[in-house]
Short mmCIF file of C-alpha atoms in Angstrom, two decimals:
data_model
loop_
_atom_site.label_atom_id
_atom_site.label_comp_id
_atom_site.label_asym_id
_atom_site.label_seq_id
_atom_site.Cartn_x
_atom_site.Cartn_y
_atom_site.Cartn_z
CA MET A 1 -18.10 -2.19 -9.48
CA LYS A 2 -16.67 0.87 -11.23
CA ASP A 3 -17.51 4.52 -11.58
CA HIS A 4 -19.26 5.68 -14.74
CA SER A 5 -16.33 7.64 -16.17
CA PRO A 6 -14.88 6.02 -19.30
CA ILE A 7 -11.46 4.44 -18.84
CA THR A 8 -9.67 5.66 -21.93
CA ASP A 9 -6.16 4.52 -22.80
CA ARG A 10 -4.80 7.83 -21.55
CA ARG A 11 -6.61 7.50 -18.22
CA LYS A 12 -5.57 3.86 -17.95
CA TRP A 13 -1.86 4.68 -18.20
CA ALA A 14 -2.26 7.75 -15.97
CA THR A 15 -3.74 5.42 -13.37
CA LEU A 16 -0.72 3.15 -13.71
CA ALA A 17 1.56 6.17 -13.23
CA VAL A 18 -0.14 7.08 -9.93
CA ALA A 19 0.04 3.46 -8.72
CA CYS A 20 3.72 3.25 -9.68
CA LEU A 21 4.50 6.53 -7.91
CA ALA A 22 2.89 5.22 -4.73
CA ALA A 23 4.85 1.95 -4.99
CA LEU A 24 8.04 3.92 -5.61
CA LEU A 25 7.55 6.08 -2.53
CA LEU A 26 6.81 3.16 -0.23
CA SER A 27 9.99 1.42 -1.40
CA VAL A 28 12.00 4.60 -0.94
CA ASP A 29 10.69 4.90 2.60
CA VAL A 30 12.09 1.48 3.53
CA THR A 31 15.60 2.00 2.21
CA VAL A 32 16.18 5.58 3.35
CA LEU A 33 15.89 4.33 6.92
CA HIS A 34 18.86 2.01 6.36
CA LEU A 35 21.09 4.95 5.48
CA ALA A 36 19.69 7.12 8.27
CA LEU A 37 20.36 4.53 10.98
CA PRO A 38 23.98 5.52 11.75
CA GLN A 39 22.98 9.18 12.32
CA LEU A 40 19.82 8.12 14.11
CA VAL A 41 21.79 5.85 16.45
CA ALA A 42 24.22 8.64 17.28
CA ASP A 43 21.37 11.08 17.97
CA LEU A 44 18.77 8.99 19.82
CA ARG A 45 21.13 6.30 21.21
CA PRO A 46 18.75 3.33 20.90
CA SER A 47 19.71 -0.08 22.21
CA SER A 48 20.45 -2.92 19.78
CA THR A 49 16.93 -4.28 20.33
CA GLN A 50 15.45 -0.84 19.64
CA ILE A 51 17.51 -0.57 16.45
CA LEU A 52 15.90 -3.77 15.21
CA TRP A 53 12.45 -2.57 16.20
CA ILE A 54 12.96 0.76 14.45
CA GLY A 55 13.68 -1.21 11.29
CA ASP A 56 10.99 -3.85 11.84
CA ALA A 57 8.03 -1.91 13.26
CA TYR A 58 6.92 -0.52 9.92
CA GLY A 59 6.98 -3.90 8.21
CA PHE A 60 5.32 -5.67 11.14
CA ALA A 61 2.38 -3.26 11.29
CA LEU A 62 2.03 -3.23 7.53
CA ALA A 63 2.16 -7.01 7.18
CA GLY A 64 -0.34 -7.52 9.97
CA LEU A 65 -2.92 -5.20 8.41
CA LEU A 66 -2.53 -5.87 4.69
CA ILE A 67 -5.11 -8.67 4.65
CA THR A 68 -7.65 -6.50 6.41
CA MET A 69 -6.99 -3.40 4.33
CA GLY A 70 -7.08 -5.31 1.04
CA ASN A 71 -10.56 -6.53 1.92
CA VAL A 72 -11.63 -3.08 3.12
CA GLY A 73 -10.61 -1.71 -0.29
CA ASP A 74 -12.72 -4.36 -2.03
CA ARG A 75 -15.70 -3.16 -0.01
CA ILE A 76 -15.43 0.65 0.30
CA GLY A 77 -13.50 1.24 -2.94
CA ARG A 78 -9.81 0.94 -3.74
CA ARG A 79 -9.48 4.54 -4.92
CA ARG A 80 -11.03 5.87 -1.72
CA LEU A 81 -8.79 3.72 0.48
CA LEU A 82 -5.65 4.71 -1.43
CA LEU A 83 -6.39 8.43 -1.07
CA ILE A 84 -7.18 8.09 2.64
CA GLY A 85 -3.98 6.10 3.13
CA ALA A 86 -1.89 8.67 1.25
CA VAL A 87 -3.07 11.47 3.54
CA ALA A 88 -2.41 9.34 6.63
CA PHE A 89 1.04 8.32 5.36
CA GLY A 90 2.03 11.95 4.91
CA ALA A 91 0.90 12.84 8.44
CA ALA A 92 2.70 9.84 9.95
CA SER A 93 5.88 10.79 8.06
CA ALA A 94 5.89 14.20 9.73
CA VAL A 95 5.50 12.57 13.16
CA THR A 96 8.35 10.15 12.40
CA ALA A 97 10.70 12.93 11.28
CA TYR A 98 10.45 14.78 14.60
CA ALA A 99 10.34 11.82 17.01
CA PRO A 100 12.55 12.78 20.00
CA THR A 101 13.08 9.31 21.53
CA PRO A 102 13.53 5.74 20.25
CA GLU A 103 10.20 4.73 21.78
CA LEU A 104 8.27 7.47 19.99
CA LEU A 105 10.12 6.75 16.76
CA ILE A 106 9.08 3.09 16.92
CA ALA A 107 5.47 4.15 17.57
CA ALA A 108 5.59 6.54 14.61
CA ARG A 109 6.95 3.78 12.39
CA VAL A 110 3.98 1.66 13.42
CA LEU A 111 1.65 4.46 12.28
CA LEU A 112 3.49 4.56 8.96
CA GLY A 113 2.94 0.84 8.61
CA VAL A 114 -0.79 1.19 9.25
CA ALA A 115 -1.03 3.90 6.58
CA GLY A 116 1.13 1.91 4.17
CA ALA A 117 -1.19 -1.08 4.56
CA THR A 118 -3.98 0.96 3.00
CA ILE A 119 -1.89 1.99 0.00
CA MET A 120 -0.03 -1.12 -1.15
CA PRO A 121 -2.93 -3.49 -1.93
CA SER A 122 -4.94 -0.59 -3.34
CA THR A 123 -2.36 0.20 -6.03
CA LEU A 124 -2.07 -3.38 -7.24
CA SER A 125 -5.81 -4.08 -7.16
CA ILE A 126 -6.53 -0.87 -9.09
CA ILE A 127 -4.11 -2.05 -11.78
CA ARG A 128 -5.86 -5.44 -11.83
CA ASN A 129 -9.24 -3.78 -12.43
CA VAL A 130 -8.10 -1.21 -14.99
CA PHE A 131 -6.00 -3.53 -17.16
CA THR A 132 -8.47 -6.23 -18.13
CA ASP A 133 -6.49 -7.61 -21.08
CA PRO A 134 -4.17 -10.37 -19.74
CA LYS A 135 -1.15 -9.29 -21.79
CA GLU A 136 -1.60 -5.63 -20.84
CA ARG A 137 -2.04 -6.65 -17.21
CA THR A 138 1.25 -8.57 -17.20
CA THR A 139 3.05 -5.57 -18.69
CA ALA A 140 1.44 -3.18 -16.19
CA VAL A 141 2.30 -5.39 -13.22
CA GLY A 142 5.87 -5.63 -14.53
CA LEU A 143 6.13 -1.84 -14.68
CA TRP A 144 4.63 -1.55 -11.18
CA SER A 145 7.10 -4.12 -9.85
CA GLY A 146 9.94 -2.34 -11.61
CA MET A 147 9.07 0.99 -10.03
CA GLY A 148 8.95 -0.64 -6.62
CA ALA A 149 12.41 -2.06 -7.25
CA ALA A 150 13.64 1.32 -8.48
CA GLY A 151 12.51 2.79 -5.18
CA PHE A 152 14.95 0.54 -3.34
CA ALA A 153 17.71 2.05 -5.49
CA LEU A 154 16.57 5.66 -5.43
CA GLY A 155 15.90 5.65 -1.70
CA PRO A 156 19.56 5.55 -0.69
CA VAL A 157 20.43 8.26 -3.24
CA VAL A 158 17.65 10.57 -2.09
CA GLY A 159 18.48 9.75 1.51
CA GLY A 160 22.17 10.32 0.92
CA LEU A 161 21.57 13.75 -0.59
CA LEU A 162 19.40 14.75 2.35
CA LEU A 163 21.66 13.27 5.03
CA ASP A 164 24.70 15.08 3.63
CA HIS A 165 22.95 18.40 4.34
CA PHE A 166 20.23 17.81 6.94
CA TRP A 167 19.39 15.71 10.00
CA TRP A 168 18.08 12.16 9.81
CA GLY A 169 14.41 13.20 10.05
CA SER A 170 14.61 14.89 6.65
CA VAL A 171 14.45 11.50 4.90
CA PHE A 172 10.84 11.15 6.09
CA LEU A 173 9.75 14.70 5.31
CA ILE A 174 10.42 14.05 1.61
CA ASN A 175 7.29 11.88 1.68
CA LEU A 176 4.98 14.86 2.18
CA PRO A 177 5.17 16.57 -1.26
CA VAL A 178 5.06 13.21 -3.07
CA MET A 179 1.98 12.09 -1.15
CA LEU A 180 0.34 15.43 -1.89
CA LEU A 181 0.94 14.84 -5.60
CA ILE A 182 -0.53 11.34 -5.35
CA VAL A 183 -3.65 12.66 -3.60
CA VAL A 184 -4.26 15.48 -6.09
CA VAL A 185 -3.56 13.52 -9.29
CA GLY A 186 -5.21 10.38 -7.90
CA PHE A 187 -8.40 12.28 -7.12
CA LEU A 188 -8.54 13.44 -10.73
CA VAL A 189 -7.63 10.28 -12.68
CA LEU A 190 -8.13 7.13 -10.58
CA PRO A 191 -11.31 5.17 -11.36
CA GLU A 192 -13.23 3.74 -8.43
CA SER A 193 -13.75 -0.01 -8.19
CA ARG A 194 -15.11 -2.34 -5.55
CA ASN A 195 -16.72 -5.73 -5.12
CA PRO A 196 -20.49 -5.06 -5.14
CA ALA A 197 -21.25 -8.39 -3.46
CA ALA A 198 -18.43 -8.43 -0.91
CA GLY A 199 -20.54 -8.18 2.23
CA ARG A 200 -19.09 -7.03 5.53
CA VAL A 201 -15.57 -7.58 6.82
CA ASP A 202 -15.65 -10.40 9.36
CA LEU A 203 -14.72 -8.73 12.65
CA VAL A 204 -13.50 -11.98 14.20
CA SER A 205 -11.12 -12.74 11.33
CA VAL A 206 -9.42 -9.35 11.54
CA PRO A 207 -7.82 -9.72 15.02
CA LEU A 208 -7.03 -13.37 14.30
CA SER A 209 -5.07 -12.43 11.15
CA ILE A 210 -3.23 -9.61 12.92
CA ALA A 211 -2.38 -11.73 15.97
CA GLY A 212 -1.24 -14.62 13.79
CA VAL A 213 1.11 -12.62 11.58
CA ILE A 214 2.54 -10.43 14.35
CA GLY A 215 2.87 -13.36 16.77
CA LEU A 216 4.98 -15.39 14.36
CA ILE A 217 7.14 -12.43 13.33
CA TYR A 218 7.74 -11.52 16.96
CA ALA A 219 8.72 -15.10 17.76
CA VAL A 220 11.22 -15.26 14.91
CA LYS A 221 12.69 -11.88 15.83
CA GLU A 222 13.11 -12.79 19.49
CA ALA A 223 14.49 -16.23 18.63
CA ALA A 224 17.26 -14.59 16.61
CA ALA A 225 18.22 -12.53 19.65
CA TYR A 226 17.55 -14.83 22.61
CA GLY A 227 17.22 -18.37 21.26
CA VAL A 228 14.27 -20.64 20.55
CA THR A 229 13.75 -21.59 24.21
CA ASP A 230 13.15 -18.01 25.37
CA ALA A 231 9.75 -17.53 27.05
CA GLY A 232 8.82 -14.67 24.73
CA VAL A 233 9.63 -16.82 21.69
CA LEU A 234 7.50 -19.70 22.93
CA ALA A 235 4.60 -17.36 23.77
CA GLY A 236 4.79 -15.56 20.43
CA SER A 237 4.93 -18.84 18.53
CA ALA A 238 1.93 -20.21 20.41
CA VAL A 239 -0.14 -17.08 19.82
CA GLY A 240 0.82 -16.94 16.14
CA ILE A 241 0.19 -20.61 15.36
CA ILE A 242 -3.10 -20.82 17.26
CA ALA A 243 -4.41 -17.55 15.80
CA LEU A 244 -3.53 -18.51 12.22
CA ALA A 245 -5.03 -21.99 12.67
CA LEU A 246 -8.28 -20.48 13.93
CA PHE A 247 -8.17 -17.89 11.16
CA ALA A 248 -7.73 -20.51 8.42
CA ARG A 249 -10.51 -22.68 9.89
CA ARG A 250 -12.88 -19.74 10.04
CA GLN A 251 -12.16 -18.69 6.45
CA THR A 252 -13.35 -22.05 5.13
CA ARG A 253 -16.73 -21.50 6.81
CA LEU A 254 -17.40 -17.93 5.66
CA ALA A 255 -19.32 -17.03 2.52
CA GLU A 256 -17.03 -14.00 2.06
CA PRO A 257 -13.68 -14.82 3.71
CA LEU A 258 -10.83 -12.37 4.13
CA ILE A 259 -8.60 -14.92 2.40
CA ASP A 260 -9.77 -17.92 0.45
CA VAL A 261 -7.22 -20.29 1.99
CA ARG A 262 -8.12 -22.96 -0.57
CA LEU A 263 -6.24 -20.89 -3.15
CA PHE A 264 -3.05 -22.19 -1.55
CA ARG A 265 -3.91 -25.64 -2.87
CA ARG A 266 -3.03 -24.36 -6.33
CA ARG A 267 0.64 -24.89 -7.08
CA ALA A 268 1.01 -21.72 -9.10
CA PHE A 269 -0.49 -19.57 -6.37
CA SER A 270 1.52 -21.08 -3.51
CA ALA A 271 4.77 -21.10 -5.48
CA SER A 272 4.34 -17.42 -6.42
CA VAL A 273 3.62 -16.35 -2.84
CA GLY A 274 6.57 -18.40 -1.57
CA ALA A 275 8.92 -16.95 -4.19
CA ASN A 276 7.94 -13.43 -3.18
CA LEU A 277 8.53 -14.15 0.49
CA ILE A 278 11.93 -15.80 0.18
CA ALA A 279 13.29 -13.42 -2.47
CA ILE A 280 12.53 -10.31 -0.44
CA PHE A 281 13.71 -12.20 2.67
CA GLY A 282 17.23 -12.08 1.32
CA MET A 283 17.03 -8.70 -0.42
CA SER A 284 15.79 -6.72 2.58
CA ALA A 285 18.50 -7.98 4.91
CA LEU A 286 21.29 -7.47 2.39
CA SER A 287 20.06 -3.93 1.66
CA LEU A 288 20.51 -2.99 5.31
CA ILE A 289 23.79 -4.87 5.64
CA PHE A 290 25.39 -3.20 2.63
CA ALA A 291 24.22 0.25 3.71
CA TRP A 292 26.26 -0.35 6.87
CA TYR A 293 29.14 -1.96 4.97
CA PHE A 294 29.63 0.98 2.62
CA GLN A 295 29.34 3.58 5.37
CA LEU A 296 30.90 1.93 8.41
CA VAL A 297 33.46 -0.45 6.89
CA LEU A 298 34.55 1.49 3.81
CA GLY A 299 33.91 4.87 5.41
CA TRP A 300 31.77 6.30 2.61
CA SER A 301 29.26 9.10 3.06
CA PRO A 302 25.51 8.31 2.94
CA LEU A 303 25.33 9.77 -0.57
CA GLN A 304 28.24 7.63 -1.78
CA ALA A 305 26.62 4.56 -0.23
CA GLY A 306 23.34 5.41 -1.92
CA LEU A 307 24.94 5.84 -5.33
CA ALA A 308 26.81 2.56 -4.84
CA GLY A 309 23.55 0.64 -4.63
CA LEU A 310 21.85 2.45 -7.52
CA PRO A 311 22.82 -0.03 -10.30
CA GLY A 312 21.19 -2.93 -8.47
CA GLY A 313 17.84 -1.24 -8.04
CA LEU A 314 17.75 0.16 -11.55
CA SER A 315 18.57 -3.25 -13.01
CA ALA A 316 15.66 -4.67 -10.97
CA ALA A 317 13.41 -2.11 -12.61
CA VAL A 318 14.68 -3.27 -16.00
CA GLY A 319 13.99 -6.87 -15.00
CA GLY A 320 10.39 -6.00 -14.22
CA VAL A 321 9.93 -4.41 -17.63
CA LEU A 322 11.52 -7.38 -19.44
CA ALA A 323 9.40 -9.97 -17.64
CA ALA A 324 6.44 -9.96 -20.05
CA GLY A 325 8.67 -10.67 -23.07
CA LEU A 326 10.56 -13.45 -21.31
CA ILE A 327 7.31 -15.10 -20.20
CA ALA A 328 6.22 -15.29 -23.85
CA ARG A 329 9.53 -16.88 -24.82
CA TRP A 330 10.36 -19.18 -21.89
CA GLY A 331 7.18 -19.46 -19.81
CA ARG A 332 6.49 -18.41 -16.25
CA ALA A 333 8.24 -21.28 -14.48
CA ARG A 334 11.57 -20.91 -16.25
CA THR A 335 11.49 -17.10 -16.04
CA VAL A 336 11.04 -17.18 -12.26
CA ALA A 337 13.62 -19.96 -11.81
CA LEU A 338 16.12 -18.01 -13.91
CA GLY A 339 15.56 -14.87 -11.88
CA LEU A 340 16.05 -16.65 -8.58
CA ALA A 341 19.12 -18.51 -9.84
CA MET A 342 20.69 -15.20 -10.88
CA ALA A 343 20.05 -13.80 -7.39
CA ALA A 344 21.53 -16.91 -5.73
CA VAL A 345 24.74 -16.65 -7.76
CA ALA A 346 25.06 -12.97 -6.86
CA PHE A 347 24.60 -13.67 -3.14
CA ALA A 348 27.24 -16.40 -3.31
CA CYS A 349 29.64 -13.81 -4.75
CA TYR A 350 28.83 -11.48 -1.85
CA GLY A 351 29.96 -14.26 0.47
CA ARG A 352 33.57 -13.63 -0.61
CA ILE A 353 33.83 -9.93 0.23
CA MET A 354 36.56 -8.58 2.49
CA PRO A 355 37.04 -5.25 4.33
CA ASP A 356 39.04 -3.87 1.38
CA THR A 357 37.03 -5.38 -1.51
CA SER A 358 36.88 -3.12 -4.57
CA TYR A 359 33.50 -1.68 -5.54
CA LEU A 360 33.96 -3.15 -9.02
CA TYR A 361 33.65 -6.59 -7.44
CA PHE A 362 30.19 -5.64 -6.16
CA LEU A 363 28.99 -4.16 -9.44
CA GLY A 364 28.55 -7.30 -11.54
CA PRO A 365 26.70 -9.38 -8.91
CA MET A 366 24.60 -6.35 -8.01
CA ILE A 367 23.32 -5.94 -11.57
CA VAL A 368 22.75 -9.69 -12.01
CA CYS A 369 20.88 -9.89 -8.72
CA GLY A 370 18.72 -6.86 -9.56
CA LEU A 371 17.70 -8.27 -12.94
CA GLY A 372 16.83 -11.62 -11.38
CA ILE A 373 14.75 -10.17 -8.56
CA GLY A 374 12.95 -7.84 -10.96
CA LEU A 375 11.98 -10.79 -13.17
CA THR A 376 10.81 -12.79 -10.18
CA PHE A 377 8.57 -10.16 -8.62
CA ALA A 378 6.92 -9.18 -11.90
CA VAL A 379 5.94 -12.76 -12.75
CA THR A 380 4.88 -13.85 -9.27
CA ASN A 381 2.78 -10.73 -8.59
CA ASP A 382 0.98 -11.13 -11.91
CA THR A 383 0.36 -14.84 -11.27
CA VAL A 384 -1.17 -14.15 -7.85
CA LEU A 385 -3.45 -11.41 -9.21
CA ALA A 386 -4.59 -13.52 -12.14
CA SER A 387 -5.64 -16.35 -9.82
CA VAL A 388 -8.79 -14.54 -8.63
CA PRO A 389 -11.57 -12.53 -10.28
CA ARG A 390 -11.16 -8.76 -10.53
CA GLU A 391 -13.85 -8.31 -7.86
CA ARG A 392 -11.47 -9.79 -5.29
CA ALA A 393 -8.31 -8.10 -6.48
CA GLY A 394 -7.78 -6.33 -3.16
CA ALA A 395 -7.69 -9.59 -1.23
CA ALA A 396 -5.31 -11.16 -3.76
CA ALA A 397 -3.06 -8.10 -3.75
CA ALA A 398 -3.02 -8.23 0.04
CA ILE A 399 -1.77 -11.82 -0.03
CA SER A 400 1.00 -10.90 -2.45
CA GLU A 401 2.00 -7.84 -0.45
CA THR A 402 1.77 -9.69 2.85
CA SER A 403 4.29 -12.23 1.61
CA PHE A 404 6.49 -9.35 0.45
CA GLU A 405 6.37 -7.46 3.76
CA LEU A 406 6.47 -10.58 5.90
CA GLY A 407 9.52 -11.76 3.99
CA GLY A 408 11.20 -8.38 4.43
CA ALA A 409 10.56 -8.27 8.16
CA LEU A 410 11.63 -11.89 8.64
CA GLY A 411 14.72 -11.31 6.52
CA ILE A 412 15.92 -8.50 8.74
CA ALA A 413 15.06 -10.50 11.85
CA VAL A 414 16.50 -13.87 10.83
CA LEU A 415 19.45 -12.88 8.65
CA GLY A 416 20.08 -9.93 10.96
CA GLY A 417 20.20 -12.44 13.79
CA VAL A 418 22.68 -14.58 11.83
CA LEU A 419 24.83 -11.52 11.21
CA THR A 420 24.72 -10.52 14.89
CA GLY A 421 25.54 -14.03 16.06
CA VAL A 422 28.56 -14.34 13.76
CA TYR A 423 29.69 -10.80 14.59
CA ARG A 424 29.73 -11.54 18.30
CA GLY A 425 31.36 -14.93 17.80
CA GLU A 426 34.15 -13.54 15.61
CA LEU A 427 34.78 -10.36 17.62
CA ARG A 428 38.29 -10.31 19.13
CA LEU A 429 38.71 -7.35 21.47
CA PRO A 430 42.04 -6.07 22.82
CA GLU A 431 42.93 -7.35 26.27
CA GLY A 432 42.14 -5.13 29.20
CA LEU A 433 39.22 -3.35 27.60
CA PRO A 434 36.91 -2.04 30.38
CA GLY A 435 33.52 -3.77 30.64
CA GLU A 436 31.56 -0.54 30.20
CA VAL A 437 33.34 -0.05 26.86
CA ALA A 438 33.13 -3.69 25.74
CA ALA A 439 29.33 -3.85 26.14
CA PRO A 440 28.44 -1.40 23.31
CA VAL A 441 31.20 -2.87 21.13
CA VAL A 442 29.61 -6.31 21.37
CA GLU A 443 26.10 -4.99 20.59
CA SER A 444 26.55 -3.94 16.94
CA LEU A 445 28.97 -2.34 14.50
CA PRO A 446 27.46 1.20 14.75
CA THR A 447 27.66 1.22 18.57
CA ALA A 448 31.14 -0.35 18.41
CA LEU A 449 32.51 2.40 16.19
CA GLU A 450 30.93 5.07 18.36
CA ALA A 451 32.56 3.55 21.45
CA ALA A 452 35.90 3.19 19.64
CA ALA A 453 35.86 6.87 18.67
CA ALA A 454 35.87 7.79 22.36
CA LEU A 455 38.93 5.65 23.17
CA PRO A 456 42.49 6.97 23.07
CA GLY A 457 44.79 6.49 20.05
CA ARG A 458 45.79 2.95 19.17
CA LEU A 459 43.21 1.34 21.44
CA GLY A 460 40.35 3.01 19.58
CA VAL A 461 41.82 2.00 16.22
CA ALA A 462 42.24 -1.62 17.38
CA VAL A 463 38.65 -1.84 18.63
CA ALA A 464 37.26 -0.35 15.42
CA GLU A 465 39.33 -2.72 13.27
CA ALA A 466 38.24 -5.76 15.29
CA ALA A 467 34.58 -4.72 14.97
CA ARG A 468 34.86 -4.23 11.20
CA LEU A 469 36.54 -7.60 10.69
CA ALA A 470 33.85 -9.36 12.75
CA PHE A 471 31.11 -7.56 10.82
CA VAL A 472 32.53 -8.61 7.45
CA ALA A 473 32.71 -12.21 8.66
CA GLY A 474 29.04 -11.92 9.54
CA VAL A 475 28.22 -10.53 6.09
CA GLN A 476 29.96 -13.50 4.45
CA VAL A 477 27.97 -16.10 6.39
CA THR A 478 24.71 -14.19 5.96
CA ALA A 479 25.15 -13.88 2.19
CA ILE A 480 25.92 -17.58 1.76
CA THR A 481 22.89 -18.47 3.89
CA ALA A 482 20.67 -16.33 1.67
CA ALA A 483 22.23 -17.79 -1.49
CA VAL A 484 21.42 -21.36 -0.43
CA MET A 485 17.83 -20.49 0.46
CA ILE A 486 17.20 -18.71 -2.85
CA ALA A 487 18.83 -21.51 -4.87
CA VAL A 488 16.50 -24.05 -3.25
CA LEU A 489 13.55 -21.76 -3.99
CA ALA A 490 14.55 -21.59 -7.67
CA VAL A 491 14.19 -25.38 -7.95
CA VAL A 492 10.89 -25.37 -6.05
CA SER A 493 9.51 -22.57 -8.25
CA LEU A 494 10.43 -24.43 -11.43
CA ALA A 495 8.23 -27.32 -10.28
CA GLY A 496 5.51 -25.20 -8.69
CA LEU A 497 4.90 -22.99 -11.74
CA ARG A 498 5.22 -25.79 -14.28
CA GLY A 499 2.23 -25.86 -16.60
CA VAL A 500 0.99 -22.34 -15.77
CA PRO A 501 -0.01 -20.71 -19.10
CA ASP A 502 1.96 -17.73 -20.36
CA VAL A 503 -1.27 -15.73 -20.67
CA ILE A 504 -3.56 -16.44 -17.71
CA PRO A 505 -7.19 -15.88 -18.77
CA GLU A 506 -9.68 -13.80 -16.83
CA ILE A 507 -11.53 -15.71 -14.07
CA PRO A 508 -15.14 -14.49 -13.81
CA GLU A 509 -16.69 -14.12 -10.37
CA GLU A 510 -19.27 -16.81 -11.08
CA LEU A 511 -16.47 -19.37 -11.60
CA LEU A 512 -14.79 -18.61 -8.29
CA PRO A 513 -16.06 -21.76 -6.52
CA GLU A 514 -14.43 -23.82 -9.27
CA ALA A 515 -11.21 -21.85 -8.89
CA ARG A 516 -11.29 -22.56 -5.18
CA GLY A 517 -11.29 -26.29 -5.69
#
């Protein structure tokens, strides 16, 4: 299963550092796009649907392929897959940076998602195989989760610095030197591991898993824009449901399934996956919304907006580090419930913001929310990994990461749809505004402000003010919606994780059939 090089303590922690750096970069790549969108919109002039696809394409491709890539890593080696993915991610970043049209940019983001799908489960499964002591594993997963959370905070700062001096494509070029470092250091320190008895990847299950995940995400995204009766929504739902049903049925009949669907019968496993999905559901949408709020409502520069969000991400990193100690004191169920409750309270506070709200009002809820989300992700990721033997760590990591990416994509689609719906419902335009001007104003806040800037004097000011007021009303409803969902999840998690031991023992491969039951 492993190479013959000894895994000393120094090599073990160097391996964790490489895995954390990869997680950090992938998180940075998500959030820098949020800050780059206003400049990108002004340069490429995408439609409102294209704006959503530019944000969603990466997550959709990544989520659809995580299951496959996690299993590929179990078979060909997690180290090998991570290094291949790092090279591909760097190349795709260069293509993304210089995309001349919205269509090519969306295609490049898809390529980034494919490359990212090779990296994410590899990092977590490598940690699972290197840290065999349960307590050390929990600490390592907490650090990994914390670095991923820190990336969400550092991304806007790095992006802001670049966008203040360069064009929007520069936020993707920053990936190249970091990926080069990961490849070089990873080649030297990462141990190889694989499942020696994994068999071949089932070629029928692969397209079924991809079609199922992408079909459902597409349906949700289109429903937010066009309603649940739209033909595309109905078609996407049918494809997704049928494909996932066939996928699940096939997995129960395979000796080596891509996903052991019977794991979802275990309360701890299902509750952890669900907590990941819903928590990132809210966080991803609010990250994008506040990037727009700080820049387009308050008028801050990209760098100022990035610095404004830094405390939240850094506190999430702290939450990930503190998770192991809190588990020992309060248990897994109460630690996760506490983290989610903290996030719900913070989101409820966001539901009271106004166009002139002081930044100090944001600061407290931001820190509380970050700590809570950091606690949640650290515990749930560790619980998912500990539910399977080390030989199948890639598949388990893929499930955890799929819930993360699926939740992020759905969050932007669903909560973004809520925001758009409220924005359009609350928008009050001045009388007599020409139709060719009103159309972009109704689409979104960025296009509204661009249209308002081209109007004369008071008319332009009135249009911009109306758009900002409607956007803030949308933020209020969206934040309250997310708060309610996360509060419900906190209660569900308290029940779902009840009885899970603080230290989850190693599950040997030979006991896997018992674990499946």
